[in-house]
Structure formats: C-alpha cells, structure tokens
C-alpha cells in the first residue's frame, strides 16, 4: 500500500460504518442491518438495498422487476459497473435523463447528509463545487462497496474517473 493509499484508508476509516446511516432517505434502515466491523463483505451486491443503490441507474427498471437476477448479474460482472455507468444512488429521487445523465445528480442532500458543519467550517467549505460533488460520490461509492480499504478500483469501477 502506498503512502497515499494508507492516508486515504485512514481518512475513510471513520465512514466505513457511520456513512451507512446517511445513505437511505426518510430515516429508513438497512435490512438486514450492517454490523459495525472491519469486514465489509455484507455490503455491495451482497446486500439487496445496497445493490439497488449501486445498480446503474439505466438498469433500475430491470432491477425492480427481478432483483435476484440483477444482483446475480451485477455480482458476476455481466452488468459492467464503470465510472460512465453511474449508480442509482447518485441521482436525486432516482430521476434519470439518458440524454443528460448529470441533470439530476444528487448534490446538496449528499453533502449535507454526510458532512458535519464543524468540519465544513474547519475545511473552509462554503459552497458545493463540482470537486466536492465528485469527492462525495467517491466517498459514497466506497462506503457502499465491499472494498475493505481505500483503493482506486472497486471491481471495474475506477473511482479516479469520477473526479
């Protein structure tokens, strides 16, 4: 592990579990609940709600029709998860426009849900920028994934392509 990877892993350690409390809207809970532990194998495509969030948005109708088949396809890599195939959780209210995939991308909600005001102030964050949105999306994807520590690739998803 490089020095940069070690630092990212240290920074992300606190969101491995705590970040899960912010991923669902309306105070919903993950069912089954994710236990607080180092192992993240129960996340990603191994958890039906998280698999729904990570499913590429353009495949969501198929996922809703047959979740088990779609989860298997995602687990087996039959559906490619790449930086250009954005997951459902990036879209506010799951709104998707195939002509302009960035149109309804979640911004303020993710930032406000995952950030503490004291940290925003300490870091001098006074507005949401494209860089902040990219960072929040990378953090969200990492939190939901099975990746045990920071890595730039989670399966075929190259997180550096999201920035």
CSV table of C-alpha atoms in Angstrom, one decimal:
chain,number,residue,atom,x,y,z
A,1,UNK,CA,0.0,0.0,0.0
A,2,UNK,CA,1.4,3.4,-1.0
A,3,UNK,CA,1.6,6.4,1.4
A,4,UNK,CA,-1.3,8.0,-0.4
A,5,UNK,CA,-3.4,4.8,-0.1
A,6,UNK,CA,-2.6,4.5,3.6
A,7,UNK,CA,-3.7,8.1,4.2
A,8,UNK,CA,-6.9,7.7,2.3
A,9,UNK,CA,-7.6,4.5,4.2
A,10,UNK,CA,-7.0,6.3,7.5
A,11,UNK,CA,-9.3,9.1,6.5
A,12,UNK,CA,-12.0,6.8,5.3
A,13,UNK,CA,-11.9,4.5,8.3
A,14,UNK,CA,-14.5,6.6,10.1
A,15,UNK,CA,-17.0,6.4,7.3
A,16,UNK,CA,-16.9,2.6,6.8
A,17,UNK,CA,-19.8,2.2,9.1
A,18,UNK,CA,-21.0,5.6,10.1
A,19,UNK,CA,-21.6,6.6,6.5
A,20,UNK,CA,-24.3,3.9,6.2
A,21,UNK,CA,-26.6,5.9,8.5
A,22,UNK,CA,-26.8,8.6,5.8
A,23,UNK,CA,-27.4,6.6,2.6
A,24,UNK,CA,-31.1,5.9,3.0
A,25,UNK,CA,-33.7,8.7,2.9
A,26,UNK,CA,-36.6,9.3,5.3
A,27,UNK,CA,-34.8,7.6,8.2
A,28,UNK,CA,-35.1,4.2,6.6
A,29,UNK,CA,-32.8,1.5,7.9
A,30,UNK,CA,-30.8,-1.2,6.1
A,31,UNK,CA,-32.5,-4.6,6.4
A,32,UNK,CA,-30.7,-6.8,7.4
A,33,UNK,CA,-28.7,-4.2,9.3
A,34,UNK,CA,-24.9,-4.0,8.6
A,35,UNK,CA,-23.0,-4.8,11.8
A,36,UNK,CA,-20.1,-2.4,12.7
A,37,UNK,CA,-17.0,-4.4,12.0
A,38,UNK,CA,-13.9,-4.2,9.8
A,39,UNK,CA,-15.3,-6.7,7.3
A,40,UNK,CA,-17.4,-5.1,4.5
A,41,UNK,CA,-18.4,-8.4,2.7
A,42,UNK,CA,-22.1,-7.9,3.6
A,43,UNK,CA,-22.2,-4.7,1.5
A,44,UNK,CA,-22.1,-4.0,-2.2
A,45,UNK,CA,-24.0,-6.5,-4.3
A,46,UNK,CA,-24.3,-8.8,-1.3
A,47,UNK,CA,-27.0,-6.7,0.3
A,48,UNK,CA,-30.2,-6.2,-1.7
A,49,UNK,CA,-30.8,-2.5,-0.7
A,50,UNK,CA,-27.2,-1.5,-1.3
A,51,UNK,CA,-27.2,-3.5,-4.6
A,52,UNK,CA,-30.2,-1.4,-5.6
A,53,UNK,CA,-28.3,1.8,-4.8
A,54,UNK,CA,-25.2,0.7,-6.7
A,55,UNK,CA,-27.2,-0.7,-9.7
A,56,UNK,CA,-26.5,1.5,-12.8
A,57,UNK,CA,-29.5,3.9,-13.0
A,58,UNK,CA,-30.2,2.9,-16.5
A,59,UNK,CA,-30.7,-0.7,-15.4
A,60,UNK,CA,-33.0,0.2,-12.4
A,61,UNK,CA,-36.3,-0.9,-14.1
A,62,UNK,CA,-34.8,-4.3,-14.8
A,63,UNK,CA,-33.6,-4.5,-11.2
A,64,UNK,CA,-37.0,-3.6,-9.8
A,65,UNK,CA,-38.7,-6.3,-12.0
A,66,UNK,CA,-36.2,-9.1,-11.0
A,67,UNK,CA,-33.9,-8.1,-8.1
A,68,UNK,CA,-32.4,-11.6,-7.7
A,69,UNK,CA,-31.5,-11.9,-11.4
A,70,UNK,CA,-30.0,-8.4,-11.5
A,71,UNK,CA,-28.0,-8.9,-8.3
A,72,UNK,CA,-26.5,-12.1,-9.8
A,73,UNK,CA,-25.7,-10.3,-13.0
A,74,UNK,CA,-24.0,-7.5,-11.0
A,75,UNK,CA,-22.1,-10.0,-8.9
A,76,UNK,CA,-20.9,-11.9,-11.9
A,77,UNK,CA,-19.9,-8.8,-13.8
A,78,UNK,CA,-22.5,-9.3,-16.6
A,79,UNK,CA,-23.5,-5.7,-15.9
A,80,UNK,CA,-20.5,-3.5,-16.0
A,81,UNK,CA,-20.0,-1.1,-13.2
A,82,UNK,CA,-17.9,1.7,-14.6
A,83,UNK,CA,-17.4,5.4,-13.9
A,84,UNK,CA,-19.5,6.1,-17.0
A,85,UNK,CA,-22.4,3.9,-15.8
A,86,UNK,CA,-23.4,5.8,-12.7
A,87,UNK,CA,-25.2,4.1,-9.9
A,88,UNK,CA,-28.8,4.9,-8.9
A,89,UNK,CA,-27.7,6.4,-5.5
A,90,UNK,CA,-26.1,9.3,-7.4
A,91,UNK,CA,-29.5,10.5,-8.6
A,92,UNK,CA,-31.9,12.6,-6.5
A,93,UNK,CA,-35.1,10.7,-6.2
A,94,UNK,CA,-33.7,8.2,-8.8
A,95,UNK,CA,-34.6,10.7,-11.6
A,96,UNK,CA,-32.6,9.8,-14.7
A,97,UNK,CA,-32.4,11.5,-18.1
A,98,UNK,CA,-30.5,9.4,-20.6
A,99,UNK,CA,-29.8,12.5,-22.7
A,100,UNK,CA,-28.2,14.3,-19.8
A,101,UNK,CA,-27.2,11.9,-17.1
A,102,UNK,CA,-25.8,14.7,-14.9
A,103,UNK,CA,-29.1,16.6,-14.8
A,104,UNK,CA,-30.5,15.2,-11.5
A,105,UNK,CA,-27.3,14.1,-9.9
A,106,UNK,CA,-27.6,14.3,-6.1
A,107,UNK,CA,-25.6,17.3,-4.7
A,108,UNK,CA,-26.9,19.1,-1.7
A,109,UNK,CA,-28.5,16.2,0.0
A,110,UNK,CA,-25.4,14.0,-0.1
A,111,UNK,CA,-23.2,16.9,1.0
A,112,UNK,CA,-25.5,17.9,3.9
A,113,UNK,CA,-26.1,14.3,5.0
A,114,UNK,CA,-22.5,13.2,5.0
A,115,UNK,CA,-20.8,16.4,6.3
A,116,UNK,CA,-20.7,17.8,9.8
A,117,UNK,CA,-21.0,21.6,9.9
A,118,UNK,CA,-17.9,21.8,12.1
A,119,UNK,CA,-15.8,20.0,9.5
A,120,UNK,CA,-17.2,22.2,6.7
A,121,UNK,CA,-16.2,25.2,8.7
A,122,UNK,CA,-12.8,23.8,9.6
A,123,UNK,CA,-12.1,23.0,5.9
A,124,UNK,CA,-13.4,26.3,4.7
A,125,UNK,CA,-16.2,24.8,2.7
A,126,UNK,CA,-18.8,27.5,2.0
A,127,UNK,CA,-20.4,26.2,-1.2
A,128,UNK,CA,-20.9,23.0,-3.2
A,129,UNK,CA,-18.5,22.7,-6.1
A,130,UNK,CA,-18.0,20.1,-8.7
A,131,UNK,CA,-14.9,18.8,-6.8
A,132,UNK,CA,-16.9,18.5,-3.6
A,133,UNK,CA,-19.7,16.6,-5.5
A,134,UNK,CA,-17.1,14.2,-7.0
A,135,UNK,CA,-15.5,13.7,-3.6
A,136,UNK,CA,-18.9,12.9,-2.0
A,137,UNK,CA,-19.7,10.5,-4.8
A,138,UNK,CA,-16.4,8.6,-4.4
A,139,UNK,CA,-16.9,8.5,-0.6
A,140,UNK,CA,-20.5,7.2,-1.1
A,141,UNK,CA,-19.4,4.5,-3.5
A,142,UNK,CA,-16.5,3.4,-1.3
A,143,UNK,CA,-18.9,3.3,1.8
A,144,UNK,CA,-21.4,1.1,0.0
A,145,UNK,CA,-18.8,-1.2,-1.6
A,146,UNK,CA,-17.2,-4.3,-0.3
A,147,UNK,CA,-13.7,-2.8,-0.6
A,148,UNK,CA,-12.1,-3.3,2.8
A,149,UNK,CA,-9.7,-0.4,2.5
A,150,UNK,CA,-9.1,2.5,0.1
A,151,UNK,CA,-8.4,1.5,-3.5
A,152,UNK,CA,-8.8,3.4,-6.7
A,153,UNK,CA,-10.6,0.5,-8.4
A,154,UNK,CA,-13.6,-1.4,-6.9
A,155,UNK,CA,-14.2,-4.1,-9.5
A,156,UNK,CA,-14.3,-2.3,-12.8
A,157,UNK,CA,-15.3,0.9,-11.2
A,158,UNK,CA,-12.3,3.3,-11.4
A,159,UNK,CA,-13.1,5.8,-8.7
A,160,UNK,CA,-10.5,8.2,-10.1
A,161,UNK,CA,-12.6,8.6,-13.3
A,162,UNK,CA,-15.4,10.0,-11.2
A,163,UNK,CA,-13.4,13.1,-10.1
